[in-house]
JSON list of C-alpha atoms in Angstrom, two decimals:
[
{"chain": "A", "resi": 1, "resn": "MET", "atom": "CA", "xyz": [67.44, 108.93, 114.77]},
{"chain": "A", "resi": 2, "resn": "LYS", "atom": "CA", "xyz": [71.05, 109.18, 114.82]},
{"chain": "A", "resi": 3, "resn": "ASN", "atom": "CA", "xyz": [73.49, 107.11, 116.89]},
{"chain": "A", "resi": 4, "resn": "LYS", "atom": "CA", "xyz": [75.22, 109.23, 119.22]},
{"chain": "A", "resi": 5, "resn": "PHE", "atom": "CA", "xyz": [77.96, 107.13, 119.29]},
{"chain": "A", "resi": 6, "resn": "SER", "atom": "CA", "xyz": [78.71, 107.65, 115.32]},
{"chain": "A", "resi": 7, "resn": "SER", "atom": "CA", "xyz": [81.98, 108.42, 114.21]},
{"chain": "A", "resi": 8, "resn": "THR", "atom": "CA", "xyz": [83.04, 111.34, 112.25]},
{"chain": "A", "resi": 9, "resn": "ALA", "atom": "CA", "xyz": [85.89, 111.21, 109.25]},
{"chain": "A", "resi": 10, "resn": "PHE", "atom": "CA", "xyz": [88.09, 112.83, 111.71]},
{"chain": "A", "resi": 11, "resn": "THR", "atom": "CA", "xyz": [87.94, 109.85, 114.46]},
{"chain": "A", "resi": 12, "resn": "ARG", "atom": "CA", "xyz": [88.14, 107.36, 111.48]},
{"chain": "A", "resi": 13, "resn": "CYS", "atom": "CA", "xyz": [90.70, 108.64, 109.40]},
{"chain": "A", "resi": 14, "resn": "GLY", "atom": "CA", "xyz": [92.87, 111.13, 111.07]},
{"chain": "A", "resi": 15, "resn": "PRO", "atom": "CA", "xyz": [94.94, 109.28, 113.50]},
{"chain": "A", "resi": 16, "resn": "LEU", "atom": "CA", "xyz": [95.80, 107.42, 110.07]},
{"chain": "A", "resi": 17, "resn": "ILE", "atom": "CA", "xyz": [96.55, 110.00, 107.78]},
{"chain": "A", "resi": 18, "resn": "GLY", "atom": "CA", "xyz": [98.65, 111.63, 110.71]},
{"chain": "A", "resi": 19, "resn": "THR", "atom": "CA", "xyz": [100.72, 108.55, 111.32]},
{"chain": "A", "resi": 20, "resn": "CYS", "atom": "CA", "xyz": [101.55, 108.18, 107.54]},
{"chain": "A", "resi": 21, "resn": "ILE", "atom": "CA", "xyz": [102.51, 111.94, 107.38]},
{"chain": "A", "resi": 22, "resn": "ILE", "atom": "CA", "xyz": [104.84, 111.41, 110.33]},
{"chain": "A", "resi": 23, "resn": "VAL", "atom": "CA", "xyz": [106.26, 108.19, 108.79]},
{"chain": "A", "resi": 24, "resn": "PHE", "atom": "CA", "xyz": [106.84, 109.80, 105.50]},
{"chain": "A", "resi": 25, "resn": "SER", "atom": "CA", "xyz": [107.79, 112.87, 106.50]},
{"chain": "A", "resi": 26, "resn": "PHE", "atom": "CA", "xyz": [110.57, 111.12, 108.58]},
{"chain": "A", "resi": 27, "resn": "HIS", "atom": "CA", "xyz": [111.52, 108.67, 105.88]},
{"chain": "A", "resi": 28, "resn": "ILE", "atom": "CA", "xyz": [112.24, 112.15, 103.55]},
{"chain": "A", "resi": 29, "resn": "PHE", "atom": "CA", "xyz": [114.61, 113.29, 106.40]},
{"chain": "A", "resi": 30, "resn": "ILE", "atom": "CA", "xyz": [116.59, 110.09, 106.86]},
{"chain": "A", "resi": 31, "resn": "PHE", "atom": "CA", "xyz": [116.92, 109.51, 103.24]},
{"chain": "A", "resi": 32, "resn": "LEU", "atom": "CA", "xyz": [117.30, 113.02, 101.91]},
{"chain": "A", "resi": 33, "resn": "ASP", "atom": "CA", "xyz": [121.06, 112.68, 101.49]},
{"chain": "A", "resi": 34, "resn": "HIS", "atom": "CA", "xyz": [120.54, 109.30, 99.42]},
{"chain": "A", "resi": 35, "resn": "PRO", "atom": "CA", "xyz": [117.20, 108.71, 98.21]},
{"chain": "A", "resi": 36, "resn": "THR", "atom": "CA", "xyz": [118.62, 105.41, 96.33]},
{"chain": "A", "resi": 37, "resn": "ARG", "atom": "CA", "xyz": [119.00, 104.07, 99.36]},
{"chain": "A", "resi": 38, "resn": "PHE", "atom": "CA", "xyz": [115.48, 104.27, 100.21]},
{"chain": "A", "resi": 39, "resn": "LEU", "atom": "CA", "xyz": [114.24, 102.67, 96.72]},
{"chain": "A", "resi": 40, "resn": "GLN", "atom": "CA", "xyz": [116.82, 99.95, 97.05]},
{"chain": "A", "resi": 41, "resn": "GLY", "atom": "CA", "xyz": [115.37, 99.16, 100.40]},
{"chain": "A", "resi": 42, "resn": "LEU", "atom": "CA", "xyz": [112.03, 98.84, 99.06]},
{"chain": "A", "resi": 43, "resn": "ILE", "atom": "CA", "xyz": [112.85, 95.74, 96.68]},
{"chain": "A", "resi": 44, "resn": "THR", "atom": "CA", "xyz": [114.92, 93.70, 99.42]},
{"chain": "A", "resi": 45, "resn": "PRO", "atom": "CA", "xyz": [112.45, 91.29, 101.61]},
{"chain": "A", "resi": 46, "resn": "SER", "atom": "CA", "xyz": [114.67, 91.61, 104.60]},
{"chain": "A", "resi": 47, "resn": "VAL", "atom": "CA", "xyz": [113.85, 95.53, 104.71]},
{"chain": "A", "resi": 48, "resn": "ILE", "atom": "CA", "xyz": [110.33, 95.59, 103.57]},
{"chain": "A", "resi": 49, "resn": "ILE", "atom": "CA", "xyz": [108.87, 93.18, 105.99]},
{"chain": "A", "resi": 50, "resn": "PRO", "atom": "CA", "xyz": [110.09, 94.61, 109.11]},
{"chain": "A", "resi": 51, "resn": "MET", "atom": "CA", "xyz": [109.35, 98.10, 107.61]},
{"chain": "A", "resi": 52, "resn": "LEU", "atom": "CA", "xyz": [105.76, 96.87, 107.09]},
{"chain": "A", "resi": 53, "resn": "LEU", "atom": "CA", "xyz": [105.58, 95.42, 110.80]},
{"chain": "A", "resi": 54, "resn": "LEU", "atom": "CA", "xyz": [106.78, 98.69, 112.44]},
{"chain": "A", "resi": 55, "resn": "MET", "atom": "CA", "xyz": [104.30, 100.84, 110.32]},
{"chain": "A", "resi": 56, "resn": "ALA", "atom": "CA", "xyz": [101.44, 98.60, 111.52]},
{"chain": "A", "resi": 57, "resn": "ILE", "atom": "CA", "xyz": [102.87, 99.44, 114.79]},
{"chain": "A", "resi": 58, "resn": "ALA", "atom": "CA", "xyz": [103.02, 103.00, 114.24]},
{"chain": "A", "resi": 59, "resn": "ILE", "atom": "CA", "xyz": [99.21, 103.01, 112.77]},
{"chain": "A", "resi": 60, "resn": "MET", "atom": "CA", "xyz": [98.35, 101.46, 116.00]},
{"chain": "A", "resi": 61, "resn": "VAL", "atom": "CA", "xyz": [100.03, 103.83, 118.03]},
{"chain": "A", "resi": 62, "resn": "GLY", "atom": "CA", "xyz": [99.22, 106.34, 116.07]},
{"chain": "A", "resi": 63, "resn": "TYR", "atom": "CA", "xyz": [95.39, 105.86, 116.50]},
{"chain": "A", "resi": 64, "resn": "VAL", "atom": "CA", "xyz": [96.07, 105.30, 120.30]},
{"chain": "A", "resi": 65, "resn": "ILE", "atom": "CA", "xyz": [97.68, 108.77, 120.97]},
{"chain": "A", "resi": 66, "resn": "GLY", "atom": "CA", "xyz": [95.82, 110.80, 117.80]},
{"chain": "A", "resi": 67, "resn": "TYR", "atom": "CA", "xyz": [92.10, 109.79, 118.74]},
{"chain": "A", "resi": 68, "resn": "ILE", "atom": "CA", "xyz": [91.42, 112.30, 121.45]},
{"chain": "A", "resi": 69, "resn": "PRO", "atom": "CA", "xyz": [92.85, 115.54, 119.07]},
{"chain": "A", "resi": 70, "resn": "ALA", "atom": "CA", "xyz": [90.80, 113.77, 116.07]},
{"chain": "A", "resi": 71, "resn": "TYR", "atom": "CA", "xyz": [87.48, 113.62, 118.32]},
{"chain": "A", "resi": 72, "resn": "ILE", "atom": "CA", "xyz": [87.60, 117.22, 119.54]},
{"chain": "A", "resi": 73, "resn": "THR", "atom": "CA", "xyz": [88.39, 118.45, 115.97]},
{"chain": "A", "resi": 74, "resn": "GLY", "atom": "CA", "xyz": [85.66, 116.24, 114.74]},
{"chain": "A", "resi": 75, "resn": "LYS", "atom": "CA", "xyz": [83.27, 117.70, 117.28]},
{"chain": "A", "resi": 76, "resn": "LEU", "atom": "CA", "xyz": [84.09, 120.98, 116.77]},
{"chain": "A", "resi": 77, "resn": "PHE", "atom": "CA", "xyz": [83.71, 120.73, 112.79]},
{"chain": "A", "resi": 78, "resn": "LEU", "atom": "CA", "xyz": [80.47, 119.49, 113.06]},
{"chain": "A", "resi": 79, "resn": "GLN", "atom": "CA", "xyz": [79.65, 121.97, 115.85]},
{"chain": "A", "resi": 80, "resn": "ILE", "atom": "CA", "xyz": [80.62, 125.11, 113.75]},
{"chain": "A", "resi": 81, "resn": "PHE", "atom": "CA", "xyz": [80.19, 123.80, 110.19]},
{"chain": "A", "resi": 82, "resn": "GLY", "atom": "CA", "xyz": [77.69, 121.09, 110.37]},
{"chain": "A", "resi": 83, "resn": "ASN", "atom": "CA", "xyz": [74.64, 122.64, 109.30]},
{"chain": "A", "resi": 84, "resn": "LYS", "atom": "CA", "xyz": [76.59, 124.86, 106.37]},
{"chain": "A", "resi": 85, "resn": "LEU", "atom": "CA", "xyz": [77.87, 121.13, 104.56]},
{"chain": "A", "resi": 86, "resn": "ALA", "atom": "CA", "xyz": [74.51, 120.68, 102.69]},
{"chain": "A", "resi": 87, "resn": "ASN", "atom": "CA", "xyz": [74.73, 124.10, 101.07]},
{"chain": "A", "resi": 88, "resn": "ALA", "atom": "CA", "xyz": [78.76, 124.10, 100.51]},
{"chain": "A", "resi": 89, "resn": "ASN", "atom": "CA", "xyz": [81.25, 123.52, 97.42]},
{"chain": "A", "resi": 90, "resn": "LEU", "atom": "CA", "xyz": [84.49, 121.68, 97.67]},
{"chain": "A", "resi": 91, "resn": "PHE", "atom": "CA", "xyz": [86.08, 125.17, 98.01]},
{"chain": "A", "resi": 92, "resn": "LYS", "atom": "CA", "xyz": [84.37, 126.45, 101.01]},
{"chain": "A", "resi": 93, "resn": "VAL", "atom": "CA", "xyz": [84.62, 122.73, 102.59]},
{"chain": "A", "resi": 94, "resn": "ILE", "atom": "CA", "xyz": [88.56, 123.09, 102.03]},
{"chain": "A", "resi": 95, "resn": "ALA", "atom": "CA", "xyz": [88.29, 126.77, 103.84]},
{"chain": "A", "resi": 96, "resn": "TYR", "atom": "CA", "xyz": [86.25, 125.17, 106.75]},
{"chain": "A", "resi": 97, "resn": "GLY", "atom": "CA", "xyz": [88.99, 122.45, 107.08]},
{"chain": "A", "resi": 98, "resn": "GLY", "atom": "CA", "xyz": [91.73, 125.12, 107.18]},
{"chain": "A", "resi": 99, "resn": "PHE", "atom": "CA", "xyz": [89.62, 127.37, 109.59]},
{"chain": "A", "resi": 100, "resn": "ILE", "atom": "CA", "xyz": [89.24, 124.36, 111.80]},
{"chain": "A", "resi": 101, "resn": "SER", "atom": "CA", "xyz": [93.35, 123.33, 111.61]},
{"chain": "A", "resi": 102, "resn": "ILE", "atom": "CA", "xyz": [93.97, 127.04, 112.55]},
{"chain": "A", "resi": 103, "resn": "LEU", "atom": "CA", "xyz": [92.02, 126.39, 115.81]},
{"chain": "A", "resi": 104, "resn": "TRP", "atom": "CA", "xyz": [94.91, 124.20, 116.94]},
{"chain": "A", "resi": 105, "resn": "ALA", "atom": "CA", "xyz": [97.71, 127.06, 116.57]},
{"chain": "A", "resi": 106, "resn": "PRO", "atom": "CA", "xyz": [97.13, 128.81, 119.80]},
{"chain": "A", "resi": 107, "resn": "ILE", "atom": "CA", "xyz": [97.42, 125.85, 121.77]},
{"chain": "A", "resi": 108, "resn": "ILE", "atom": "CA", "xyz": [100.36, 124.61, 119.93]},
{"chain": "A", "resi": 109, "resn": "LEU", "atom": "CA", "xyz": [102.15, 128.07, 120.11]},
{"chain": "A", "resi": 110, "resn": "ILE", "atom": "CA", "xyz": [101.53, 128.18, 124.06]},
{"chain": "A", "resi": 111, "resn": "LEU", "atom": "CA", "xyz": [103.35, 124.25, 124.21]},
{"chain": "A", "resi": 112, "resn": "MET", "atom": "CA", "xyz": [106.27, 125.62, 122.33]},
{"chain": "A", "resi": 113, "resn": "GLN", "atom": "CA", "xyz": [106.90, 128.39, 123.98]},
{"chain": "A", "resi": 114, "resn": "LEU", "atom": "CA", "xyz": [106.44, 126.31, 127.48]},
{"chain": "A", "resi": 115, "resn": "SER", "atom": "CA", "xyz": [108.83, 123.83, 126.50]},
{"chain": "A", "resi": 116, "resn": "LYS", "atom": "CA", "xyz": [111.29, 126.37, 124.69]},
{"chain": "A", "resi": 117, "resn": "VAL", "atom": "CA", "xyz": [111.16, 124.29, 121.26]},
{"chain": "A", "resi": 118, "resn": "ASN", "atom": "CA", "xyz": [112.10, 125.84, 118.10]},
{"chain": "A", "resi": 119, "resn": "ILE", "atom": "CA", "xyz": [109.47, 127.74, 115.80]},
{"chain": "A", "resi": 120, "resn": "LEU", "atom": "CA", "xyz": [110.30, 125.13, 113.04]},
{"chain": "A", "resi": 121, "resn": "LEU", "atom": "CA", "xyz": [108.21, 122.34, 114.80]},
{"chain": "A", "resi": 122, "resn": "PHE", "atom": "CA", "xyz": [105.20, 124.88, 114.93]},
{"chain": "A", "resi": 123, "resn": "LEU", "atom": "CA", "xyz": [105.23, 125.07, 111.24]},
{"chain": "A", "resi": 124, "resn": "TYR", "atom": "CA", "xyz": [105.87, 121.40, 110.81]},
{"chain": "A", "resi": 125, "resn": "LEU", "atom": "CA", "xyz": [102.92, 120.55, 113.21]},
{"chain": "A", "resi": 126, "resn": "GLN", "atom": "CA", "xyz": [100.53, 123.23, 112.18]},
{"chain": "A", "resi": 127, "resn": "PHE", "atom": "CA", "xyz": [101.15, 123.20, 107.91]},
{"chain": "A", "resi": 128, "resn": "ILE", "atom": "CA", "xyz": [102.50, 119.94, 107.33]},
{"chain": "A", "resi": 129, "resn": "PHE", "atom": "CA", "xyz": [100.76, 117.70, 109.86]},
{"chain": "A", "resi": 130, "resn": "ILE", "atom": "CA", "xyz": [97.39, 119.27, 111.29]},
{"chain": "A", "resi": 131, "resn": "LEU", "atom": "CA", "xyz": [96.40, 121.17, 107.79]},
{"chain": "A", "resi": 132, "resn": "PRO", "atom": "CA", "xyz": [95.99, 118.17, 105.38]},
{"chain": "A", "resi": 133, "resn": "ILE", "atom": "CA", "xyz": [94.70, 116.09, 108.07]},
{"chain": "A", "resi": 134, "resn": "THR", "atom": "CA", "xyz": [91.97, 118.47, 108.76]},
{"chain": "A", "resi": 135, "resn": "VAL", "atom": "CA", "xyz": [91.17, 119.38, 104.99]},
{"chain": "A", "resi": 136, "resn": "ILE", "atom": "CA", "xyz": [91.44, 115.75, 104.07]},
{"chain": "A", "resi": 137, "resn": "CYS", "atom": "CA", "xyz": [88.75, 114.89, 106.75]},
{"chain": "A", "resi": 138, "resn": "ALA", "atom": "CA", "xyz": [86.57, 117.90, 106.29]},
{"chain": "A", "resi": 139, "resn": "VAL", "atom": "CA", "xyz": [86.20, 116.73, 102.38]},
{"chain": "A", "resi": 140, "resn": "MET", "atom": "CA", "xyz": [85.50, 112.96, 103.69]},
{"chain": "A", "resi": 141, "resn": "GLU", "atom": "CA", "xyz": [83.04, 114.46, 106.00]},
{"chain": "A", "resi": 142, "resn": "TRP", "atom": "CA", "xyz": [81.02, 116.73, 103.64]},
{"chain": "A", "resi": 143, "resn": "LYS", "atom": "CA", "xyz": [81.15, 113.68, 101.09]},
{"chain": "A", "resi": 144, "resn": "LYS", "atom": "CA", "xyz": [79.32, 111.79, 103.87]},
{"chain": "A", "resi": 145, "resn": "LEU", "atom": "CA", "xyz": [76.97, 114.51, 104.94]},
{"chain": "A", "resi": 146, "resn": "ALA", "atom": "CA", "xyz": [75.77, 116.55, 101.82]},
{"chain": "A", "resi": 147, "resn": "PRO", "atom": "CA", "xyz": [73.69, 115.46, 99.30]},
{"chain": "A", "resi": 148, "resn": "HIS", "atom": "CA", "xyz": [75.01, 115.60, 95.88]}
]
């Protein structure tokens, strides 16, 4: 009997992956003009300890914010592709993850139009944030569910 409260890879790892993507991409943006300053900060204890504490706080906030979208994405993935995972290869699973990420595009586009935000934010959310998360979590879910 399957536990009805069992979690998917999307809810276990999705918010963590998303938080890491956001933190790393903002670090890239901040230190784009002087990357050696970032590397010098990694060896300075007065910089690295607060950075690790802030990353821990960011992960907790990321789980709180990202759990509901991750839950919805995991349920959609299993509802649409759950019975196809047993016979799928890695390429198909990556395509399944990409398709699930495209399902979020209309919602993001509507929110972008309502808030009058630049289209670059949509591109960031869709292709740098959502697509890698859904593909990675889809592969993790495939590894868990499919017999190899």
